[in-house]
Coordinates of C-alpha atoms and ligand atoms in Angstrom, one line a residue:
M26 CA 261.3 154.2 200.0
S27 CA 263.8 153.6 202.9
K28 CA 267.5 153.6 202.0
Q29 CA 269.1 150.3 203.2
F30 CA 272.4 150.2 205.1
D31 CA 274.3 147.5 207.0
V32 CA 275.4 150.0 209.6
I33 CA 273.9 153.4 210.5
V34 CA 275.9 155.6 212.8
I35 CA 274.0 158.4 214.6
G36 CA 276.5 161.2 215.5
G37 CA 279.6 162.3 213.6
G38 CA 281.9 163.1 216.5
P39 CA 285.1 161.2 217.2
G40 CA 283.1 158.2 218.3
G41 CA 280.7 158.2 215.4
Y42 CA 282.8 159.1 212.4
I43 CA 285.6 156.8 213.4
A44 CA 283.1 153.9 213.9
A45 CA 281.6 154.7 210.5
I46 CA 285.0 154.7 208.8
R47 CA 286.1 151.4 210.5
A48 CA 282.7 149.8 209.6
A49 CA 283.1 150.8 205.9
Q50 CA 286.7 149.5 205.9
L51 CA 285.3 146.2 207.1
G52 CA 283.1 146.1 204.0
F53 CA 279.8 147.3 205.5
N54 CA 277.5 149.6 203.5
T55 CA 277.6 152.4 206.1
A56 CA 275.7 155.7 206.8
C57 CA 276.7 158.4 209.2
I58 CA 274.2 161.0 210.3
D59 CA 275.3 164.2 212.0
E60 CA 273.3 167.4 212.7
W61 CA 276.1 169.9 213.6
K62 CA 275.9 173.1 211.5
N63 CA 278.7 175.5 210.6
G64 CA 278.1 179.2 210.5
K65 CA 276.5 178.9 207.0
G66 CA 274.1 176.1 208.0
G67 CA 276.2 173.5 206.2
P68 CA 277.5 170.2 207.7
A69 CA 280.3 170.4 210.3
P70 CA 281.1 166.8 211.3
G71 CA 283.5 166.1 214.1
G72 CA 281.1 166.8 217.0
T73 CA 282.0 168.6 220.2
C74 CA 285.7 167.6 219.8
T75 CA 286.1 169.3 216.5
N76 CA 283.7 172.2 216.8
V77 CA 283.7 173.3 220.4
G78 CA 286.1 171.1 222.3
C79 CA 289.5 169.5 221.8
I80 CA 290.5 171.2 218.6
P81 CA 289.4 174.8 219.1
S82 CA 290.5 174.8 222.8
K83 CA 294.0 173.7 221.8
A84 CA 294.1 176.3 219.1
L85 CA 293.4 179.1 221.6
L86 CA 295.7 177.5 224.2
Q87 CA 298.5 177.6 221.6
S88 CA 297.8 181.3 220.6
S89 CA 297.6 182.4 224.2
E90 CA 300.8 180.5 225.1
F91 CA 302.7 182.2 222.3
F92 CA 301.4 185.5 223.7
D93 CA 302.4 184.6 227.2
H94 CA 305.9 183.5 226.1
A95 CA 306.4 186.6 224.1
G96 CA 305.5 188.7 227.1
H97 CA 307.3 186.7 229.8
A98 CA 309.8 184.2 228.4
F99 CA 311.3 185.8 225.3
G100 CA 313.3 188.4 227.3
D101 CA 315.3 185.6 228.9
H102 CA 316.4 184.5 225.4
G103 CA 317.5 188.0 224.6
I104 CA 314.6 188.5 222.3
G105 CA 313.2 192.0 222.7
L106 CA 309.7 193.0 221.6
K107 CA 308.0 196.4 221.6
D108 CA 304.3 197.0 221.7
L109 CA 303.2 193.4 222.2
S110 CA 299.5 193.2 221.5
I111 CA 296.8 190.6 221.0
D112 CA 294.1 190.8 218.3
V113 CA 291.5 188.6 219.8
A114 CA 289.3 188.6 216.7
K115 CA 292.2 187.3 214.6
M116 CA 293.1 184.7 217.2
V117 CA 289.4 183.5 217.2
A118 CA 289.3 183.6 213.4
R119 CA 292.4 181.4 213.2
K120 CA 290.8 179.0 215.6
D121 CA 287.7 178.9 213.4
A122 CA 289.9 178.2 210.3
V123 CA 291.5 175.3 212.2
V124 CA 288.1 173.9 213.0
K125 CA 287.0 174.2 209.4
Q126 CA 290.1 172.3 208.2
N127 CA 289.1 169.5 210.5
N128 CA 285.4 169.5 209.4
D129 CA 286.5 169.4 205.8
G130 CA 289.1 166.7 206.6
I131 CA 286.3 164.5 208.1
L132 CA 284.0 165.0 205.2
Y133 CA 286.8 164.0 202.9
L134 CA 287.6 160.9 205.0
L135 CA 284.0 159.8 205.0
K136 CA 283.9 160.1 201.2
K137 CA 287.2 158.4 200.7
N138 CA 285.9 155.4 202.8
K139 CA 282.6 155.4 201.0
V140 CA 280.5 156.3 204.0
T141 CA 277.2 157.9 203.0
F142 CA 276.9 161.1 205.1
F143 CA 273.5 162.6 206.0
H144 CA 273.3 166.1 207.5
G145 CA 270.4 166.2 210.0
R146 CA 269.0 164.8 213.1
G147 CA 268.7 161.0 213.3
S148 CA 266.0 159.4 215.4
F149 CA 264.6 155.9 215.9
V150 CA 261.3 155.2 214.2
K151 CA 260.7 151.6 214.8
A152 CA 262.2 148.1 214.8
V153 CA 261.8 146.4 211.5
D154 CA 262.5 142.9 210.3
G155 CA 266.2 142.5 210.7
G156 CA 267.0 146.0 211.9
Y157 CA 265.8 149.5 212.6
E158 CA 264.2 152.3 210.7
I159 CA 265.9 155.6 211.3
A160 CA 264.5 159.0 210.2
V161 CA 266.8 161.9 209.2
A162 CA 265.3 165.4 209.7
G163 CA 267.5 167.9 207.9
A164 CA 267.7 169.9 204.7
A165 CA 266.3 166.8 203.1
N166 CA 264.2 164.4 205.1
E167 CA 265.2 160.8 204.7
S168 CA 264.2 157.3 205.8
L169 CA 267.0 154.8 206.4
T170 CA 267.0 151.2 207.5
G171 CA 270.0 149.7 209.1
K172 CA 270.8 146.1 210.2
Q173 CA 273.0 147.6 213.0
V174 CA 272.9 151.0 214.6
I175 CA 275.7 152.7 216.5
V176 CA 274.6 155.6 218.7
A177 CA 277.3 158.2 219.2
T178 CA 275.4 161.3 220.0
G179 CA 277.9 162.8 222.5
S180 CA 277.3 165.2 225.3
S181 CA 276.5 168.8 226.1
A182 CA 277.6 171.2 228.8
R183 CA 275.7 171.0 232.2
A184 CA 274.2 174.3 233.3
M185 CA 273.8 175.5 236.9
P186 CA 270.2 174.9 238.0
G187 CA 268.0 177.8 237.0
V188 CA 270.9 179.6 235.1
P189 CA 270.7 178.8 231.4
F190 CA 273.6 179.5 229.1
D191 CA 273.0 182.8 227.2
E192 CA 276.5 182.5 225.7
D193 CA 277.0 186.2 226.2
R194 CA 277.5 186.6 230.0
V195 CA 277.0 183.0 231.1
L196 CA 279.0 180.8 228.9
S197 CA 279.3 177.1 228.2
N198 CA 282.4 175.7 226.4
D199 CA 280.8 177.0 223.2
G200 CA 280.7 180.6 224.3
A201 CA 284.0 180.3 226.1
L202 CA 285.7 179.6 222.8
R203 CA 284.1 182.7 221.1
I204 CA 284.7 185.5 223.6
G205 CA 285.4 188.5 221.3
A206 CA 287.6 190.6 223.6
V207 CA 289.7 189.9 226.7
P208 CA 287.3 190.2 229.7
K209 CA 288.7 192.3 232.6
K210 CA 287.3 189.8 235.1
L211 CA 286.4 186.3 234.2
G212 CA 284.8 183.8 236.6
L213 CA 284.6 180.0 236.2
I214 CA 282.6 177.5 238.1
G215 CA 284.3 174.2 238.3
S216 CA 288.1 173.7 238.3
G217 CA 288.0 170.6 236.2
V218 CA 289.5 170.2 232.8
I219 CA 287.6 172.9 231.0
G220 CA 287.9 175.3 233.9
L221 CA 291.7 175.0 233.9
E222 CA 292.2 175.1 230.2
M223 CA 289.8 178.0 229.5
G224 CA 290.9 179.8 232.6
S225 CA 294.5 179.5 231.4
V226 CA 293.7 180.9 227.9
W227 CA 292.0 184.1 229.2
R228 CA 294.5 184.5 232.1
R229 CA 297.4 184.5 229.7
L230 CA 295.7 187.2 227.6
G231 CA 295.3 189.4 230.6
A232 CA 292.0 188.6 232.3
D233 CA 291.7 188.5 236.1
V234 CA 290.5 184.9 236.5
T235 CA 288.8 183.3 239.5
V236 CA 287.8 179.7 239.6
L237 CA 285.2 178.5 242.1
E238 CA 285.3 174.8 242.9
A239 CA 282.9 172.8 245.1
L240 CA 285.3 170.1 246.1
P241 CA 287.9 170.7 248.9
T242 CA 290.6 168.9 246.9
F243 CA 292.2 170.2 243.7
L244 CA 292.0 167.8 240.8
G245 CA 290.8 164.9 242.8
A246 CA 291.1 162.5 240.0
A247 CA 294.9 163.2 239.6
D248 CA 297.7 161.9 241.7
Q249 CA 297.8 164.4 244.6
Q250 CA 301.5 165.0 244.4
I251 CA 301.1 166.1 240.8
A252 CA 297.9 168.0 241.6
K253 CA 299.7 170.0 244.3
E254 CA 302.6 170.9 242.0
A255 CA 300.1 172.0 239.3
H256 CA 298.1 174.0 241.9
K257 CA 301.3 175.8 243.0
A258 CA 302.2 176.6 239.3
F259 CA 298.7 177.9 238.5
T260 CA 298.5 180.0 241.6
K261 CA 302.0 181.5 240.8
Q262 CA 300.7 182.4 237.3
G263 CA 297.9 184.4 238.9
L264 CA 295.0 182.0 238.5
K265 CA 292.8 182.3 241.6
I266 CA 291.3 179.0 242.5
E267 CA 288.9 178.8 245.5
L268 CA 288.3 175.3 246.7
G269 CA 285.4 174.0 248.9
V270 CA 282.9 176.7 247.9
K271 CA 279.2 176.4 247.7
V272 CA 277.8 178.5 244.8
G273 CA 274.5 180.2 245.5
D274 CA 272.6 182.8 243.4
I275 CA 273.9 183.7 240.0
K276 CA 272.6 187.0 238.6
A277 CA 273.4 187.9 235.0
G278 CA 272.7 191.4 233.8
K279 CA 273.8 193.7 231.0
K280 CA 277.0 194.8 232.7
G281 CA 278.1 191.4 234.0
V282 CA 277.5 188.5 236.3
T283 CA 277.5 188.3 240.1
V284 CA 278.0 185.0 241.9
A285 CA 277.0 184.6 245.5
Y286 CA 278.9 181.8 247.2
T287 CA 280.1 180.5 250.6
N288 CA 283.8 180.0 250.9
A289 CA 285.5 177.0 252.6
K290 CA 285.5 178.9 255.9
G291 CA 281.7 179.3 255.6
E292 CA 281.9 183.0 254.9
A293 CA 279.4 184.6 252.5
Q294 CA 281.2 186.0 249.4
E295 CA 280.3 187.6 246.1
L296 CA 282.2 187.4 242.9
A297 CA 281.5 190.1 240.3
V298 CA 282.8 189.3 236.8
D299 CA 282.3 190.4 233.2
K300 CA 281.7 186.9 232.0
L301 CA 281.1 183.6 233.7
I302 CA 282.1 180.2 232.3
V303 CA 280.2 177.3 233.8
S304 CA 282.3 174.1 233.5
I305 CA 280.8 171.6 235.9
G306 CA 280.7 168.6 233.7
R307 CA 278.6 167.4 230.8
V308 CA 275.4 165.5 230.2
P309 CA 274.9 162.8 227.6
N310 CA 272.8 163.7 224.5
T311 CA 269.8 161.5 224.1
T312 CA 266.9 163.9 223.7
G313 CA 265.7 163.9 220.1
L314 CA 266.8 160.3 219.5
N315 CA 263.3 159.0 220.1
A316 CA 264.8 156.2 222.1
E317 CA 261.4 155.3 223.7
A318 CA 260.1 154.3 220.2
V319 CA 262.3 151.2 220.3
G320 CA 262.7 150.8 224.1
L321 CA 266.4 151.8 224.2
A322 CA 267.4 151.8 227.9
I323 CA 268.7 155.1 229.4
D324 CA 270.0 155.4 233.0
E325 CA 269.1 158.1 235.6
R326 CA 272.1 160.3 234.4
G327 CA 270.7 160.3 230.9
A328 CA 273.4 157.9 229.6
I329 CA 272.6 155.0 227.3
V330 CA 273.0 151.8 229.2
V331 CA 275.7 149.6 227.7
D332 CA 277.8 146.6 228.8
G333 CA 281.6 146.5 228.6
D334 CA 281.4 145.9 224.9
C335 CA 279.1 148.9 224.2
R336 CA 276.0 146.6 223.6
T337 CA 272.8 148.3 224.5
N338 CA 269.7 146.4 225.7
L339 CA 268.5 146.1 222.1
P340 CA 270.0 143.5 219.7
G341 CA 271.9 145.3 216.9
V342 CA 272.0 148.6 218.7
W343 CA 275.3 149.8 220.1
A344 CA 276.4 153.1 221.8
V345 CA 279.9 154.6 222.2
G346 CA 281.6 157.8 223.5
D347 CA 280.3 160.5 225.7
V348 CA 276.7 159.2 225.5
V349 CA 277.7 156.1 227.6
R350 CA 279.6 155.4 230.9
G351 CA 283.3 156.1 231.3
P352 CA 285.5 159.1 230.8
M353 CA 284.3 161.7 228.4
L354 CA 287.4 161.8 226.2
A355 CA 287.7 161.8 222.4
H356 CA 290.3 159.0 222.2
K357 CA 288.1 156.8 224.4
A358 CA 285.1 157.5 222.1
E359 CA 287.3 156.6 219.1
E360 CA 288.6 153.3 220.6
E361 CA 285.0 152.3 221.4
G362 CA 283.9 153.2 217.8
V363 CA 286.6 151.0 216.3
A364 CA 285.9 148.1 218.7
V365 CA 282.2 148.1 218.0
A366 CA 282.7 148.1 214.2
E367 CA 285.0 145.2 214.6
R368 CA 282.6 143.3 216.9
I369 CA 279.8 143.8 214.3
A370 CA 282.2 142.2 211.8
G371 CA 282.6 139.2 214.2
Q372 CA 286.1 140.3 215.3
H373 CA 287.4 140.7 218.8
G374 CA 287.3 144.5 219.2
H375 CA 289.1 145.6 222.4
V376 CA 289.3 148.7 224.6
N377 CA 291.6 148.6 227.6
F378 CA 290.0 151.0 230.0
D379 CA 293.0 150.7 232.4
T380 CA 295.3 152.4 230.0
I381 CA 293.3 155.4 228.8
P382 CA 295.5 158.5 229.1
W383 CA 294.3 161.8 230.6
V384 CA 295.8 165.1 229.5
I385 CA 295.1 168.6 230.7
Y386 CA 296.7 171.1 228.2
T387 CA 297.6 173.8 230.6
S388 CA 301.0 175.1 231.2
P389 CA 302.5 173.1 232.8
E390 CA 300.6 170.2 231.1
I391 CA 299.3 167.5 233.3
A392 CA 299.0 163.9 232.0
W393 CA 298.6 160.5 233.5
V394 CA 297.7 156.9 232.9
G395 CA 296.9 154.1 235.4
K396 CA 296.5 154.3 239.1
T397 CA 297.3 157.2 241.5
E398 CA 299.1 156.6 244.8
Q399 CA 295.8 157.4 246.5
Q400 CA 294.0 154.7 244.6
L401 CA 296.6 152.1 245.4
Q402 CA 296.6 153.1 249.0
A403 CA 292.8 152.7 249.1
E404 CA 293.2 149.3 247.4
G405 CA 295.9 148.3 250.0
R406 CA 298.2 147.4 247.2
A407 CA 302.0 147.5 247.9
Y408 CA 303.8 149.8 245.5
K409 CA 307.1 151.7 245.0
A410 CA 307.1 155.2 243.6
G411 CA 309.9 157.2 242.0
T412 CA 309.9 160.8 240.8
F413 CA 312.3 162.9 238.6
P414 CA 312.0 166.7 238.5
F415 CA 312.3 168.5 235.1
M416 CA 314.6 170.9 237.0
A417 CA 317.3 168.2 236.6
N418 CA 316.7 167.6 232.9
G419 CA 319.0 169.3 230.4
R420 CA 316.4 169.7 227.7
A421 CA 313.9 171.3 230.1
R422 CA 316.6 173.7 231.2
A423 CA 317.4 174.6 227.6
L424 CA 313.7 175.0 226.9
G425 CA 313.4 177.3 230.0
D426 CA 310.6 175.2 231.3
T427 CA 311.6 173.2 234.4
T428 CA 308.3 173.1 236.3
G429 CA 307.1 169.7 237.4
M430 CA 308.2 166.1 237.4
V431 CA 307.6 162.6 236.1
K432 CA 306.3 160.1 238.7
M433 CA 306.3 156.4 238.1
I434 CA 304.5 153.9 240.4
A435 CA 305.3 150.2 240.2
D436 CA 304.1 147.1 242.0
A437 CA 306.3 146.5 245.1
A438 CA 306.8 142.8 244.3
T439 CA 306.7 142.4 240.5
D440 CA 307.9 145.9 239.5
E441 CA 305.0 146.1 236.9
I442 CA 304.2 149.8 236.1
L443 CA 300.9 150.6 237.7
G444 CA 300.7 154.4 236.9
V445 CA 302.7 157.2 235.4
H446 CA 301.9 160.8 236.3
I447 CA 303.5 163.9 234.7
V448 CA 303.2 167.6 235.3
G449 CA 305.5 169.6 233.1
P450 CA 306.5 170.5 229.5
M451 CA 305.0 168.3 226.8
A452 CA 303.4 165.9 229.3
S453 CA 300.8 165.2 226.6
E454 CA 303.5 163.7 224.3
L455 CA 305.5 162.0 227.1
I456 CA 302.6 160.1 228.4
A457 CA 302.4 158.0 225.2
E458 CA 305.6 156.0 226.2
A459 CA 303.9 155.2 229.5
V460 CA 300.7 154.0 227.8
V461 CA 302.8 151.7 225.5
A462 CA 304.8 150.4 228.5
M463 CA 301.6 149.7 230.5
E464 CA 299.9 148.0 227.5
F465 CA 302.9 145.7 227.2
K466 CA 302.9 145.2 231.0
A467 CA 306.4 146.6 231.3
S468 CA 308.3 146.8 234.5
A469 CA 309.9 150.0 235.7
E470 CA 313.2 148.3 235.1
D471 CA 312.3 147.8 231.4
I472 CA 311.9 151.5 231.0
A473 CA 315.1 152.1 233.0
R474 CA 317.1 149.9 230.6
I475 CA 315.8 151.5 227.4
C476 CA 318.1 154.0 225.6
H477 CA 316.4 157.4 225.5
A478 CA 317.7 160.2 223.3
H479 CA 319.8 162.9 224.9
P480 CA 318.9 165.7 225.5
S481 CA 315.2 165.0 225.6
L482 CA 312.4 165.4 228.1
S483 CA 311.7 161.7 227.8
E484 CA 315.0 161.1 229.7
S485 CA 312.9 162.2 232.7
T486 CA 310.7 159.1 232.3
K487 CA 313.7 156.9 232.2
E488 CA 315.0 158.6 235.3
A489 CA 311.7 158.3 237.1
A490 CA 311.9 154.5 236.3
L491 CA 315.4 154.5 237.9
A492 CA 314.0 156.4 240.8
V493 CA 311.6 153.6 241.5
D494 CA 314.7 151.6 242.3
K495 CA 316.3 154.6 244.1
R496 CA 319.1 154.9 241.6
T497 CA 318.6 158.0 239.5
L498 CA 321.8 159.1 237.6
N499 CA 321.1 162.8 237.2
F500 CA 319.4 163.8 240.4
Ligands
FAD9 P1 280.5 164.4 220.3 O1 281.9 164.8 219.9 O2 279.8 165.2 221.2 O3 279.7 164.2 218.9 C1 278.4 163.8 218.9 C2 277.8 164.3 217.6 O4 276.5 163.8 217.4 C3 277.7 165.9 217.5 O5 278.1 166.3 216.3 C4 276.2 166.1 217.6 O6 275.7 167.2 217.0 C5 275.7 164.8 217.0 N1 274.3 164.4 217.4 C6 273.8 164.4 218.6 N2 272.5 163.9 218.5 C7 272.3 163.6 217.2 C8 271.1 163.1 216.5 N3 270.0 162.7 217.1 N4 271.2 163.0 215.2 C9 272.4 163.4 214.5 N5 273.4 163.9 215.1 C10 273.4 164.0 216.5 N6 288.6 165.2 224.9 C11 289.9 164.8 224.7 O7 290.2 163.6 224.6 N7 290.9 165.7 224.6 C12 290.7 167.1 224.7 O8 291.6 167.8 224.6 C13 289.4 167.5 224.9 N8 289.1 168.8 225.0 C14 287.8 169.2 225.2 C15 287.6 170.6 225.4 C16 286.3 171.0 225.6 C17 286.1 172.5 225.7 C18 285.2 170.1 225.6 C19 283.8 170.6 225.8 C20 285.5 168.7 225.5 C21 286.8 168.3 225.3 N9 287.1 166.9 225.2 C22 288.3 166.5 225.0 C23 286.0 165.9 225.3 C24 285.6 165.4 223.8 O9 285.2 166.6 223.1 C25 284.5 164.4 223.9 O10 284.9 163.4 224.8 C26 284.3 163.8 222.5 O11 283.9 164.8 221.6 C27 283.2 162.8 222.6 O12 283.0 162.3 221.3 P2 281.6 161.7 220.9 O13 281.7 161.2 219.4 O14 281.1 160.7 221.9 O15 280.5 162.9 220.9
NAI10 P1 285.0 168.1 234.9 O1 284.2 167.0 235.3 O2 286.3 167.9 234.4 O3 285.1 169.2 236.1 C1 283.9 169.7 236.7 C2 284.3 170.3 238.0 O4 283.2 171.1 238.4 C3 284.6 169.3 239.1 O5 285.8 169.6 239.7 C4 283.4 169.5 240.0 O6 283.7 169.2 241.4 C5 283.1 170.9 239.8 N1 281.7 171.2 240.1 C6 280.6 170.5 239.8 N2 279.5 171.2 240.3 C7 279.9 172.3 240.9 C8 279.2 173.4 241.5 N3 277.9 173.4 241.6 N4 280.0 174.4 242.0 C9 281.3 174.4 241.9 N5 282.0 173.4 241.3 C10 281.3 172.4 240.8 O7 284.0 168.9 233.8 P2 284.3 170.0 232.7 O8 285.5 170.8 233.1 O9 283.0 170.6 232.5 O10 284.7 169.1 231.5 C11 283.8 168.1 231.0 C12 284.5 167.0 230.4 O11 285.0 167.3 229.1 C13 285.7 166.5 231.2 O12 285.4 165.7 232.3 C14 286.5 165.8 230.2 O13 286.0 164.5 230.1 C15 286.2 166.6 228.9 N6 287.3 167.5 228.6 C16 288.5 166.9 228.4 C17 289.6 167.7 228.1 C18 290.9 167.1 227.9 O14 291.0 165.9 227.7 N7 292.0 167.9 227.9 C19 289.5 169.2 228.1 C20 288.2 169.7 228.4 C21 287.1 168.8 228.6

């Protein structure tokens, strides 16, 4: 006998578990199916984000940053340390404990909100009268029927053609978060978000890190003034980033990995490393869903086809997060999950794709929201830009972290903020003010007139707003 639900969510990552909680809050009898297993084979909801993404990467970034500060910054504060060392096994165990806290937290939240959780793989069986039959293959096989189905199956790392991940020498984000000892030489393919974050972790711990990037431009999606500043800082730290390369043969053996490539000048090169992280983007997870059984449309990239409201081609079937178009970010997945649950309830769920912030948790951090100067130039839109360097901010000087700047871009005629771009300390937190400002369609002058606490890094955002009108007070 099939178990009946109003809403069935397939996938328990940030898109799925949040959609399930919101659906349950709205009074729907909701099920959430997730197949991720912890080390003991038990459930580990939270998806890529919790298990091998956002959370564990930030745990390792924090540990490695403390180590880096202890080795390089503490001395300036008069703090002396003898015999500084890193216990990688302990660092990784701490990261695993942080992941488990999050897994347990999600299981608790699902229970608290009366979402029925199923541990196993969910797949479509057939359309039935007023809904869909979904099979769960797990410790216990189940048959469920849902009036509405939300697919939130996420994404997986893309491998280089013909070079599968062995997670020992050739690593995806999964293996990159479980390296047991600092490699002497580490290679990364792709200087995107994972390349920079993971490269930073192991560089800080002492690895000799080389990143090979196909594109000639560094961080093409970011504002190029910010990207240049970040590139300068990373290079100074010792991260070797080669742009405009063409990667050829990759050979993984017992001793290490060799990567043949052509550099930007067209010269043949070889990189020999102990471990290689491949971070060249991610592919949507749709295999195993049995989408063909119900005729769910999937595009040529493997993503489920949805409209702006996350409706698929099938009535009552929705899809959110990494498995659909748009940026592969946890907060984007969450917003879509909430909006879909609200739409199912007949409400007006809303996601503003123009104000989704991006954050890269390196040191300096990089964060932005809205348009870059390059995008505005391409659109032919008249704008004014103002920047304020952290070098001129009292709090940044006290922190001993003065790299970078806040840049604000506003419409030339209306002064409406069109984009805010930050490279520097706590950019991940500072960007929230810019998101709020843009959601409320604030002008640069609005921010310039708001009282910001002193001394704080956020004063740099106010000063960047003043800089739009060429009237900074502290620079
Ligand atoms: P996922 O988190 O991938 O979850 C999908 C879940 O569905 C998984 O648990 C999967 O096992 C399960 N599943 C798949 N198919 C089935 C099935 N048929 N049946 C049952 N279960 C199934 N984003 C940020 O915003 N900030 C960050 O700092 C950040 N850091 C990252 C660091 C790394 C190393 C990586 C790899 C990613 C990072 N991301 C970050 C991206 C973020 O992890 C994803 O955008 C986010 O997890 C997408 O959420 P989702 O719910 O769509 O999918
Ligand atoms: P990415 O899309 O950020 O970067 C991939 C990079 O690899 C690009 O610069 C691309 O030009 C390059 N590339 C592609 N093919 C190549 C090749 N054959 N040779 C050399 N370079 C090549 O993808 P990444 O880093 O794998 O991350 C995947 C996604 O995960 C990100 O786009 C982001 O959505 C998410 N993520 C978010 C984080 C955050 O929000 N802080 C952290 C980590 C990941």
